[in-house]
Amino acid sequence: MRLLKCWLIGMALMMALPVSAAVYAAQEVEREEHWRSDLDARLATIEAFFEGELGVYVYNLATDDAYSWRAGQPWYLASLVKVPVAAQVLAERQAGTLTLEQRLTLLQSDFVDGAGPVIWHEPGTRISIRYLLEQMITVSDNTASDMLINRVGLDAVNARARAMVAAGGGNPEEIGPITRLVGVRQGVYGQLHPDARTLGGMDFIALRQNPISQRPAALAQLLGIRHETLHQPDYDHAFDAYEASGDNVGTLRAYGAMLASLERGGLNDLNATQRETLLDIMHRTRSGEQRLKAGLGDDVNFAHKTGTQHRRSCDAGIATREDTGTDGSWVVVACSRGPVAATEHEQALARVGAALRESGAIGTP
């Protein structure tokens, strides 16, 4: 009798196990569906208030789960393209073809308008690659970027970007050509008039002194042509046409794969030292304190890079949590386009960061 009773209890336990597993699985599916629908609703609300468009991509590095909000559409990546520039510099450091202590000479032709301290140095100044790398990532210095691109070569940077996307499990065809930063200016103003493609950095610095609405007229005066001969009615249309060319454009999904490659050593020919060096610099980024980082919370470490251009902003990186109950790392990529004011983009991206945290997209809220 005792044996029969034990057998019956054992059978009952065995029958209960699959049910418990099924219940657990159902709960996990329900939780997954809940945070996704919650995040969908939050992003729709943010977007409506923003009066523009948002793109968001989240990738769980532990589970390979991904979330997309327009992440498969092409977006102008702005200065996000500086990450593969840095990666190529570090690849050449690994190969022994350069050192971070090596100094490059700042030329008059290197100057590009934008943020960062390098533009304030005198031509002829010798500047270390380490300093240029730091300024390019942490404050998005354009002059530093072009100096480094000139050192390692644009073809190598583009090959590096595509290799990183592939190493992260993405499609390299979803990343367009990366150009020099002065090439962006040549491309945008070149949509107004093709002769603008021959202008140099100092010309664009002068053009930037004009309000956006007056830049086409200033360009016509600089080129010595009639305003009526410009090919676009205003700067807005010129930038839209430039973005449509595909330069410095990519899907957020592909860019997310590029970032994921920094955590996937076996698939990336960059060794751990170089990858850690780049992530350490990205941890020190100071140009995006009011973007995703502001919404993610103080207990989320965010190694990231920002990008800003006309009516467009981006923020992308690897978010890591080590707080109670939630350990993990996620690739997060977000871009916005629409309003003129940069502050509106920053506020929208900060709300996106909060939505990711509060919805459970990056672990327990």
mmCIF file of C-alpha atoms in Angstrom:
data_model
loop_
_atom_site.group_PDB
_atom_site.id
_atom_site.type_symbol
_atom_site.label_atom_id
_atom_site.label_comp_id
_atom_site.label_asym_id
_atom_site.label_seq_id
_atom_site.Cartn_x
_atom_site.Cartn_y
_atom_site.Cartn_z
ATOM 1 C CA MET A 1 0.000 0.000 0.000
ATOM 2 C CA ARG A 2 2.844 2.342 0.901
ATOM 3 C CA LEU A 3 4.528 1.603 -2.437
ATOM 4 C CA LEU A 4 1.318 2.333 -4.318
ATOM 5 C CA LYS A 5 0.905 5.618 -2.461
ATOM 6 C CA CYS A 6 4.473 6.691 -3.231
ATOM 7 C CA TRP A 7 3.998 5.746 -6.873
ATOM 8 C CA LEU A 8 0.794 7.821 -7.104
ATOM 9 C CA ILE A 9 2.506 10.820 -5.519
ATOM 10 C CA GLY A 10 5.445 10.484 -7.884
ATOM 11 C CA MET A 11 3.143 10.310 -10.889
ATOM 12 C CA ALA A 12 1.274 13.372 -9.694
ATOM 13 C CA LEU A 13 4.523 15.317 -9.363
ATOM 14 C CA MET A 14 5.699 14.262 -12.795
ATOM 15 C CA MET A 15 2.407 15.342 -14.311
ATOM 16 C CA ALA A 16 2.602 18.660 -12.496
ATOM 17 C CA LEU A 17 6.058 19.564 -13.814
ATOM 18 C CA PRO A 18 5.086 20.175 -17.444
ATOM 19 C CA VAL A 19 2.099 22.212 -16.305
ATOM 20 C CA SER A 20 4.339 24.403 -14.127
ATOM 21 C CA ALA A 21 6.777 24.820 -17.000
ATOM 22 C CA ALA A 22 3.936 25.716 -19.322
ATOM 23 C CA VAL A 23 2.558 28.217 -16.821
ATOM 24 C CA TYR A 24 6.016 29.768 -16.437
ATOM 25 C CA ALA A 25 6.446 29.960 -20.194
ATOM 26 C CA ALA A 26 2.998 31.517 -20.557
ATOM 27 C CA GLN A 27 3.870 34.103 -17.902
ATOM 28 C CA GLU A 28 7.104 34.958 -19.718
ATOM 29 C CA VAL A 29 5.266 35.349 -23.026
ATOM 30 C CA GLU A 30 2.665 37.516 -21.322
ATOM 31 C CA ARG A 31 5.369 39.692 -19.738
ATOM 32 C CA GLU A 32 7.179 39.970 -23.085
ATOM 33 C CA GLU A 33 4.005 40.975 -24.885
ATOM 34 C CA HIS A 34 3.127 43.398 -22.106
ATOM 35 C CA TRP A 35 6.369 45.416 -22.231
ATOM 36 C CA ARG A 36 6.273 45.513 -26.009
ATOM 37 C CA SER A 37 2.707 46.802 -26.139
ATOM 38 C CA ASP A 38 3.467 49.157 -23.252
ATOM 39 C CA LEU A 39 6.510 50.537 -25.078
ATOM 40 C CA ASP A 40 4.537 50.861 -28.313
ATOM 41 C CA ALA A 41 1.948 52.983 -26.520
ATOM 42 C CA ARG A 42 4.557 55.120 -24.777
ATOM 43 C CA LEU A 43 6.485 55.810 -27.985
ATOM 44 C CA ALA A 44 3.300 56.704 -29.855
ATOM 45 C CA THR A 45 2.472 59.238 -27.135
ATOM 46 C CA ILE A 46 5.994 60.702 -27.130
ATOM 47 C CA GLU A 47 5.961 60.965 -30.914
ATOM 48 C CA ALA A 48 2.600 62.749 -30.955
ATOM 49 C CA PHE A 49 3.830 65.290 -28.411
ATOM 50 C CA PHE A 50 7.131 65.663 -30.267
ATOM 51 C CA GLU A 51 5.360 66.331 -33.584
ATOM 52 C CA GLY A 52 8.060 64.487 -35.464
ATOM 53 C CA GLU A 53 9.214 60.925 -36.042
ATOM 54 C CA LEU A 54 11.137 58.570 -33.783
ATOM 55 C CA GLY A 55 13.138 55.455 -34.547
ATOM 56 C CA VAL A 56 14.065 53.067 -31.741
ATOM 57 C CA TYR A 57 15.932 49.766 -31.679
ATOM 58 C CA VAL A 58 16.596 47.667 -28.580
ATOM 59 C CA TYR A 59 18.602 44.452 -28.601
ATOM 60 C CA ASN A 60 19.114 42.207 -25.584
ATOM 61 C CA LEU A 61 22.714 40.993 -25.758
ATOM 62 C CA ALA A 62 21.955 38.018 -23.492
ATOM 63 C CA THR A 63 18.825 36.662 -25.188
ATOM 64 C CA ASP A 64 19.065 38.036 -28.764
ATOM 65 C CA ASP A 65 15.540 39.473 -28.375
ATOM 66 C CA ALA A 66 15.036 42.665 -30.376
ATOM 67 C CA TYR A 67 12.478 45.461 -30.458
ATOM 68 C CA SER A 68 11.941 47.790 -33.389
ATOM 69 C CA TRP A 69 10.076 51.065 -33.821
ATOM 70 C CA ARG A 70 10.861 52.131 -37.399
ATOM 71 C CA ALA A 71 14.290 50.548 -36.884
ATOM 72 C CA GLY A 72 14.221 48.970 -40.340
ATOM 73 C CA GLN A 73 13.825 52.325 -42.072
ATOM 74 C CA PRO A 74 16.814 54.419 -43.215
ATOM 75 C CA TRP A 75 17.840 57.210 -40.853
ATOM 76 C CA TYR A 76 20.468 59.897 -41.138
ATOM 77 C CA LEU A 77 23.016 58.754 -38.542
ATOM 78 C CA ALA A 78 24.910 62.048 -38.175
ATOM 79 C CA SER A 79 27.912 61.653 -35.874
ATOM 80 C CA LEU A 80 27.046 58.072 -34.945
ATOM 81 C CA VAL A 81 29.323 57.227 -37.883
ATOM 82 C CA LYS A 82 32.293 58.258 -35.749
ATOM 83 C CA VAL A 83 32.177 54.946 -33.875
ATOM 84 C CA PRO A 84 33.503 52.916 -36.848
ATOM 85 C CA VAL A 85 36.101 55.660 -37.408
ATOM 86 C CA ALA A 86 37.310 55.077 -33.855
ATOM 87 C CA ALA A 87 37.164 51.309 -34.358
ATOM 88 C CA GLN A 88 39.381 51.552 -37.436
ATOM 89 C CA VAL A 89 41.895 53.718 -35.572
ATOM 90 C CA LEU A 90 42.030 51.078 -32.827
ATOM 91 C CA ALA A 91 42.302 48.270 -35.390
ATOM 92 C CA GLU A 92 45.413 49.958 -36.768
ATOM 93 C CA ARG A 93 46.729 50.385 -33.241
ATOM 94 C CA GLN A 94 46.225 46.627 -32.801
ATOM 95 C CA ALA A 95 48.054 45.971 -36.077
ATOM 96 C CA GLY A 96 50.934 48.189 -34.982
ATOM 97 C CA THR A 97 50.585 50.704 -37.825
ATOM 98 C CA LEU A 98 49.910 53.573 -35.432
ATOM 99 C CA THR A 99 50.026 54.396 -31.733
ATOM 100 C CA LEU A 100 47.733 56.629 -29.733
ATOM 101 C CA GLU A 101 50.750 58.740 -28.792
ATOM 102 C CA GLN A 102 51.529 59.468 -32.450
ATOM 103 C CA ARG A 103 50.874 63.108 -33.374
ATOM 104 C CA LEU A 104 49.139 64.434 -36.461
ATOM 105 C CA THR A 105 49.646 67.927 -37.847
ATOM 106 C CA LEU A 106 46.527 70.094 -37.939
ATOM 107 C CA LEU A 107 46.215 71.636 -41.392
ATOM 108 C CA GLN A 108 44.104 74.602 -42.450
ATOM 109 C CA SER A 109 42.197 72.211 -44.716
ATOM 110 C CA ASP A 110 41.260 70.020 -41.708
ATOM 111 C CA PHE A 111 38.992 72.608 -40.087
ATOM 112 C CA VAL A 112 35.299 71.658 -39.956
ATOM 113 C CA ASP A 113 32.564 73.621 -38.215
ATOM 114 C CA GLY A 114 30.880 72.100 -35.180
ATOM 115 C CA ALA A 115 31.513 71.244 -31.553
ATOM 116 C CA GLY A 116 34.852 70.462 -29.957
ATOM 117 C CA PRO A 117 38.120 72.162 -29.049
ATOM 118 C CA VAL A 118 40.372 71.078 -31.929
ATOM 119 C CA ILE A 119 39.102 73.885 -34.177
ATOM 120 C CA TRP A 120 40.584 76.411 -31.750
ATOM 121 C CA HIS A 121 44.155 75.195 -32.263
ATOM 122 C CA GLU A 122 46.465 76.964 -34.673
ATOM 123 C CA PRO A 123 47.278 75.322 -38.036
ATOM 124 C CA GLY A 124 50.535 73.436 -37.704
ATOM 125 C CA THR A 125 49.748 72.231 -34.172
ATOM 126 C CA ARG A 126 50.801 68.644 -33.532
ATOM 127 C CA ILE A 127 47.973 66.743 -31.808
ATOM 128 C CA SER A 128 48.048 63.189 -30.463
ATOM 129 C CA ILE A 129 45.751 60.538 -31.891
ATOM 130 C CA ARG A 130 44.675 59.742 -28.325
ATOM 131 C CA TYR A 131 43.420 63.306 -27.846
ATOM 132 C CA LEU A 132 41.702 63.347 -31.244
ATOM 133 C CA LEU A 133 40.000 60.028 -30.503
ATOM 134 C CA GLU A 134 38.755 61.276 -27.139
ATOM 135 C CA GLN A 135 37.391 64.535 -28.570
ATOM 136 C CA MET A 136 35.767 62.823 -31.561
ATOM 137 C CA ILE A 137 33.709 60.522 -29.334
ATOM 138 C CA THR A 138 33.090 62.438 -26.118
ATOM 139 C CA VAL A 139 32.193 65.842 -27.589
ATOM 140 C CA SER A 140 31.756 64.843 -31.256
ATOM 141 C CA ASP A 141 34.588 67.017 -32.571
ATOM 142 C CA ASN A 142 34.292 67.171 -36.382
ATOM 143 C CA THR A 143 37.798 68.450 -37.050
ATOM 144 C CA ALA A 144 39.239 65.617 -34.966
ATOM 145 C CA SER A 145 37.078 63.172 -36.929
ATOM 146 C CA ASP A 146 38.329 64.271 -40.319
ATOM 147 C CA MET A 147 41.945 64.261 -39.151
ATOM 148 C CA LEU A 148 41.546 60.643 -38.054
ATOM 149 C CA ILE A 149 39.698 59.667 -41.239
ATOM 150 C CA ASN A 150 42.509 61.205 -43.269
ATOM 151 C CA ARG A 151 45.013 59.156 -41.245
ATOM 152 C CA VAL A 152 43.349 55.730 -41.616
ATOM 153 C CA GLY A 153 41.567 56.245 -44.951
ATOM 154 C CA LEU A 154 37.898 56.512 -45.821
ATOM 155 C CA ASP A 155 37.810 53.140 -47.592
ATOM 156 C CA ALA A 156 39.119 51.437 -44.463
ATOM 157 C CA VAL A 157 36.489 53.171 -42.309
ATOM 158 C CA ASN A 158 33.691 51.992 -44.584
ATOM 159 C CA ALA A 159 35.062 48.461 -44.671
ATOM 160 C CA ARG A 160 35.277 48.507 -40.874
ATOM 161 C CA ALA A 161 31.662 49.679 -40.540
ATOM 162 C CA ARG A 162 30.367 46.910 -42.783
ATOM 163 C CA ALA A 163 32.484 44.284 -41.025
ATOM 164 C CA MET A 164 31.160 45.407 -37.632
ATOM 165 C CA VAL A 165 27.555 45.184 -38.816
ATOM 166 C CA ALA A 166 28.169 41.666 -40.129
ATOM 167 C CA ALA A 167 29.968 40.639 -36.920
ATOM 168 C CA GLY A 168 26.957 41.828 -34.930
ATOM 169 C CA GLY A 169 24.588 39.702 -36.989
ATOM 170 C CA GLY A 170 23.244 42.500 -39.186
ATOM 171 C CA ASN A 171 23.056 43.186 -42.903
ATOM 172 C CA PRO A 172 25.952 45.392 -44.115
ATOM 173 C CA GLU A 173 23.802 46.503 -47.057
ATOM 174 C CA GLU A 174 21.718 48.512 -44.584
ATOM 175 C CA ILE A 175 24.582 50.949 -43.912
ATOM 176 C CA GLY A 176 25.289 53.583 -46.548
ATOM 177 C CA PRO A 177 28.675 55.121 -47.356
ATOM 178 C CA ILE A 178 30.370 57.073 -44.584
ATOM 179 C CA THR A 179 31.968 60.354 -45.662
ATOM 180 C CA ARG A 180 34.279 62.893 -44.124
ATOM 181 C CA LEU A 181 32.473 65.494 -42.050
ATOM 182 C CA VAL A 182 33.424 68.215 -44.521
ATOM 183 C CA GLY A 183 31.896 65.919 -47.136
ATOM 184 C CA VAL A 184 28.556 66.248 -45.366
ATOM 185 C CA ARG A 185 28.690 70.012 -45.844
ATOM 186 C CA GLN A 186 29.730 69.591 -49.471
ATOM 187 C CA GLY A 187 26.878 67.164 -49.968
ATOM 188 C CA VAL A 188 24.193 69.326 -48.374
ATOM 189 C CA TYR A 189 25.227 72.607 -50.017
ATOM 190 C CA GLY A 190 25.889 70.663 -53.201
ATOM 191 C CA GLN A 191 22.156 69.984 -53.341
ATOM 192 C CA LEU A 192 21.695 73.758 -53.569
ATOM 193 C CA HIS A 193 24.363 74.120 -56.249
ATOM 194 C CA PRO A 194 26.959 71.606 -57.508
ATOM 195 C CA ASP A 195 29.782 74.149 -57.302
ATOM 196 C CA ALA A 196 29.475 73.980 -53.498
ATOM 197 C CA ARG A 197 31.146 70.553 -53.630
ATOM 198 C CA THR A 198 34.447 72.321 -54.315
ATOM 199 C CA LEU A 199 34.280 74.431 -51.143
ATOM 200 C CA GLY A 200 36.468 73.737 -48.110
ATOM 201 C CA GLY A 201 35.979 73.693 -44.377
ATOM 202 C CA MET A 202 36.677 77.395 -43.850
ATOM 203 C CA ASP A 203 33.986 78.252 -46.409
ATOM 204 C CA PHE A 204 31.420 76.230 -44.488
ATOM 205 C CA ILE A 205 32.503 77.794 -41.217
ATOM 206 C CA ALA A 206 31.744 81.184 -42.788
ATOM 207 C CA LEU A 207 28.382 79.997 -44.134
ATOM 208 C CA ARG A 208 27.397 78.744 -40.698
ATOM 209 C CA GLN A 209 27.594 82.271 -39.340
ATOM 210 C CA ASN A 210 24.324 82.947 -41.182
ATOM 211 C CA PRO A 211 20.891 81.911 -39.903
ATOM 212 C CA ILE A 212 19.650 78.748 -41.604
ATOM 213 C CA SER A 213 17.054 80.670 -43.587
ATOM 214 C CA GLN A 214 19.777 82.903 -45.080
ATOM 215 C CA ARG A 215 22.373 80.233 -45.905
ATOM 216 C CA PRO A 216 21.197 79.607 -49.484
ATOM 217 C CA ALA A 217 21.530 83.321 -50.256
ATOM 218 C CA ALA A 218 24.935 83.391 -48.540
ATOM 219 C CA LEU A 219 26.019 80.425 -50.651
ATOM 220 C CA ALA A 220 24.906 82.132 -53.852
ATOM 221 C CA GLN A 221 26.915 85.213 -52.896
ATOM 222 C CA LEU A 222 29.971 83.100 -52.039
ATOM 223 C CA LEU A 223 29.800 81.252 -55.363
ATOM 224 C CA GLY A 224 29.070 84.428 -57.315
ATOM 225 C CA ILE A 225 25.826 83.098 -58.806
ATOM 226 C CA ARG A 226 22.244 84.335 -58.898
ATOM 227 C CA HIS A 227 19.994 83.078 -56.114
ATOM 228 C CA GLU A 228 17.461 81.983 -58.739
ATOM 229 C CA THR A 229 19.888 79.368 -60.051
ATOM 230 C CA LEU A 230 19.906 77.362 -56.802
ATOM 231 C CA HIS A 231 18.489 73.874 -57.214
ATOM 232 C CA GLN A 232 16.563 73.727 -53.918
ATOM 233 C CA PRO A 233 14.185 76.316 -52.437
ATOM 234 C CA ASP A 234 15.746 76.274 -48.963
ATOM 235 C CA TYR A 235 18.134 74.503 -46.603
ATOM 236 C CA ASP A 236 15.417 72.104 -45.385
ATOM 237 C CA HIS A 237 14.880 70.724 -48.870
ATOM 238 C CA ALA A 238 18.616 70.590 -49.483
ATOM 239 C CA PHE A 239 19.176 68.458 -46.401
ATOM 240 C CA ASP A 240 16.267 66.170 -47.259
ATOM 241 C CA ALA A 241 17.749 65.673 -50.727
ATOM 242 C CA TYR A 242 21.164 64.980 -49.231
ATOM 243 C CA GLU A 243 19.749 62.374 -46.856
ATOM 244 C CA ALA A 244 18.018 60.709 -49.799
ATOM 245 C CA SER A 245 21.446 60.267 -51.420
ATOM 246 C CA GLY A 246 22.207 57.591 -48.813
ATOM 247 C CA ASP A 247 25.477 59.007 -47.504
ATOM 248 C CA ASN A 248 25.865 58.520 -43.729
ATOM 249 C CA VAL A 249 22.466 56.848 -43.653
ATOM 250 C CA GLY A 250 21.550 53.450 -42.236
ATOM 251 C CA THR A 251 18.886 51.466 -40.469
ATOM 252 C CA LEU A 252 18.924 51.546 -36.688
ATOM 253 C CA ARG A 253 18.815 47.760 -36.798
ATOM 254 C CA ALA A 254 22.123 47.660 -38.693
ATOM 255 C CA TYR A 255 23.711 50.259 -36.445
ATOM 256 C CA GLY A 256 22.590 48.209 -33.453
ATOM 257 C CA ALA A 257 24.393 45.215 -34.919
ATOM 258 C CA MET A 258 27.502 47.378 -35.250
ATOM 259 C CA LEU A 259 27.380 48.164 -31.537
ATOM 260 C CA ALA A 260 26.623 44.546 -30.659
ATOM 261 C CA SER A 261 29.889 43.566 -32.346
ATOM 262 C CA LEU A 262 31.765 45.401 -29.593
ATOM 263 C CA GLU A 263 30.479 42.781 -27.143
ATOM 264 C CA ARG A 264 31.020 39.796 -29.440
ATOM 265 C CA GLY A 265 34.727 39.201 -29.396
ATOM 266 C CA GLY A 266 34.671 35.932 -31.284
ATOM 267 C CA LEU A 267 33.054 37.514 -34.310
ATOM 268 C CA ASN A 268 35.028 40.762 -34.310
ATOM 269 C CA ASP A 269 38.694 40.947 -35.296
ATOM 270 C CA LEU A 270 39.207 43.757 -32.785
ATOM 271 C CA ASN A 271 40.737 42.230 -29.672
ATOM 272 C CA ALA A 272 39.357 42.781 -26.174
ATOM 273 C CA THR A 273 41.821 45.589 -25.414
ATOM 274 C CA GLN A 274 40.695 47.691 -28.377
ATOM 275 C CA ARG A 275 36.995 47.043 -27.786
ATOM 276 C CA GLU A 276 37.302 47.944 -24.123
ATOM 277 C CA THR A 277 39.238 51.095 -25.023
ATOM 278 C CA LEU A 278 36.433 52.245 -27.308
ATOM 279 C CA LEU A 279 33.690 51.427 -24.802
ATOM 280 C CA ASP A 280 35.618 53.233 -22.062
ATOM 281 C CA ILE A 281 35.761 56.369 -24.206
ATOM 282 C CA MET A 282 32.054 56.044 -25.022
ATOM 283 C CA HIS A 283 31.351 55.886 -21.275
ATOM 284 C CA ARG A 284 32.898 59.358 -21.041
ATOM 285 C CA THR A 285 30.642 60.902 -23.709
ATOM 286 C CA ARG A 286 29.522 64.340 -22.528
ATOM 287 C CA SER A 287 27.445 65.478 -25.499
ATOM 288 C CA GLY A 288 24.251 63.572 -24.645
ATOM 289 C CA GLU A 289 23.530 64.146 -20.970
ATOM 290 C CA GLN A 290 19.995 65.335 -21.772
ATOM 291 C CA ARG A 291 19.103 62.551 -24.224
ATOM 292 C CA LEU A 292 18.564 58.839 -23.565
ATOM 293 C CA LYS A 293 20.840 58.931 -20.543
ATOM 294 C CA ALA A 294 18.589 61.429 -18.771
ATOM 295 C CA GLY A 295 15.655 59.019 -18.975
ATOM 296 C CA LEU A 296 17.418 55.713 -18.406
ATOM 297 C CA GLY A 297 18.256 56.551 -14.792
ATOM 298 C CA ASP A 298 21.377 56.821 -12.683
ATOM 299 C CA ASP A 299 21.716 53.077 -12.144
ATOM 300 C CA VAL A 300 22.094 52.390 -15.871
ATOM 301 C CA ASN A 301 25.610 52.627 -17.284
ATOM 302 C CA PHE A 302 25.463 53.900 -20.843
ATOM 303 C CA ALA A 303 28.472 53.775 -23.172
ATOM 304 C CA HIS A 304 27.179 55.826 -26.079
ATOM 305 C CA LYS A 305 27.671 58.216 -28.978
ATOM 306 C CA THR A 306 25.413 61.053 -30.039
ATOM 307 C CA GLY A 307 24.705 62.631 -33.405
ATOM 308 C CA THR A 308 23.130 65.977 -34.257
ATOM 309 C CA GLN A 309 22.305 67.640 -37.546
ATOM 310 C CA HIS A 310 19.625 69.842 -39.062
ATOM 311 C CA ARG A 311 16.247 68.735 -37.633
ATOM 312 C CA ARG A 312 17.800 65.379 -36.702
ATOM 313 C CA SER A 313 19.300 63.870 -33.544
ATOM 314 C CA CYS A 314 20.509 60.425 -32.495
ATOM 315 C CA ASP A 315 21.808 58.672 -29.418
ATOM 316 C CA ALA A 316 23.080 55.093 -29.415
ATOM 317 C CA GLY A 317 25.082 52.827 -27.158
ATOM 318 C CA ILE A 318 25.212 49.855 -24.824
ATOM 319 C CA ALA A 319 23.169 50.126 -21.627
ATOM 320 C CA THR A 320 24.199 47.950 -18.683
ATOM 321 C CA ARG A 321 22.278 47.415 -15.460
ATOM 322 C CA GLU A 322 23.684 45.930 -12.294
ATOM 323 C CA ASP A 323 20.954 46.976 -9.880
ATOM 324 C CA THR A 324 19.053 44.574 -7.636
ATOM 325 C CA GLY A 325 16.908 42.143 -9.591
ATOM 326 C CA THR A 326 18.139 43.116 -13.052
ATOM 327 C CA ASP A 327 21.503 42.285 -14.557
ATOM 328 C CA GLY A 328 22.085 42.592 -18.267
ATOM 329 C CA SER A 329 23.189 44.624 -21.263
ATOM 330 C CA TRP A 330 21.175 46.029 -24.126
ATOM 331 C CA VAL A 331 22.050 47.797 -27.342
ATOM 332 C CA VAL A 332 19.879 50.915 -27.593
ATOM 333 C CA VAL A 333 19.672 53.075 -30.718
ATOM 334 C CA ALA A 334 17.295 56.023 -31.043
ATOM 335 C CA CYS A 335 16.958 58.780 -33.632
ATOM 336 C CA SER A 336 14.526 61.641 -34.146
ATOM 337 C CA ARG A 337 13.645 63.995 -36.977
ATOM 338 C CA GLY A 338 11.249 66.898 -37.269
ATOM 339 C CA PRO A 339 11.427 70.090 -35.192
ATOM 340 C CA VAL A 340 14.122 72.719 -35.689
ATOM 341 C CA ALA A 341 14.965 73.185 -32.001
ATOM 342 C CA ALA A 342 17.592 70.739 -30.737
ATOM 343 C CA THR A 343 16.082 70.942 -27.245
ATOM 344 C CA GLU A 344 12.868 69.373 -28.505
ATOM 345 C CA HIS A 345 14.839 66.415 -29.828
ATOM 346 C CA GLU A 346 16.708 66.056 -26.540
ATOM 347 C CA GLN A 347 13.480 66.093 -24.554
ATOM 348 C CA ALA A 348 11.930 63.477 -26.827
ATOM 349 C CA LEU A 349 14.982 61.206 -26.555
ATOM 350 C CA ALA A 350 15.017 61.598 -22.765
ATOM 351 C CA ARG A 351 11.379 60.480 -22.735
ATOM 352 C CA VAL A 352 12.329 57.509 -24.901
ATOM 353 C CA GLY A 353 14.960 56.549 -22.326
ATOM 354 C CA ALA A 354 12.362 56.755 -19.556
ATOM 355 C CA ALA A 355 9.925 54.694 -21.644
ATOM 356 C CA LEU A 356 12.521 51.960 -22.108
ATOM 357 C CA ARG A 357 13.075 51.804 -18.352
ATOM 358 C CA GLU A 358 9.454 52.077 -17.268
ATOM 359 C CA SER A 359 8.076 49.593 -19.793
ATOM 360 C CA GLY A 360 10.499 46.838 -18.819
ATOM 361 C CA ALA A 361 12.276 46.851 -22.181
ATOM 362 C CA ILE A 362 15.643 46.912 -20.398
ATOM 363 C CA GLY A 363 14.782 44.706 -17.456
ATOM 364 C CA THR A 364 12.600 45.040 -14.413
ATOM 365 C CA PRO A 365 11.185 48.578 -14.098
#
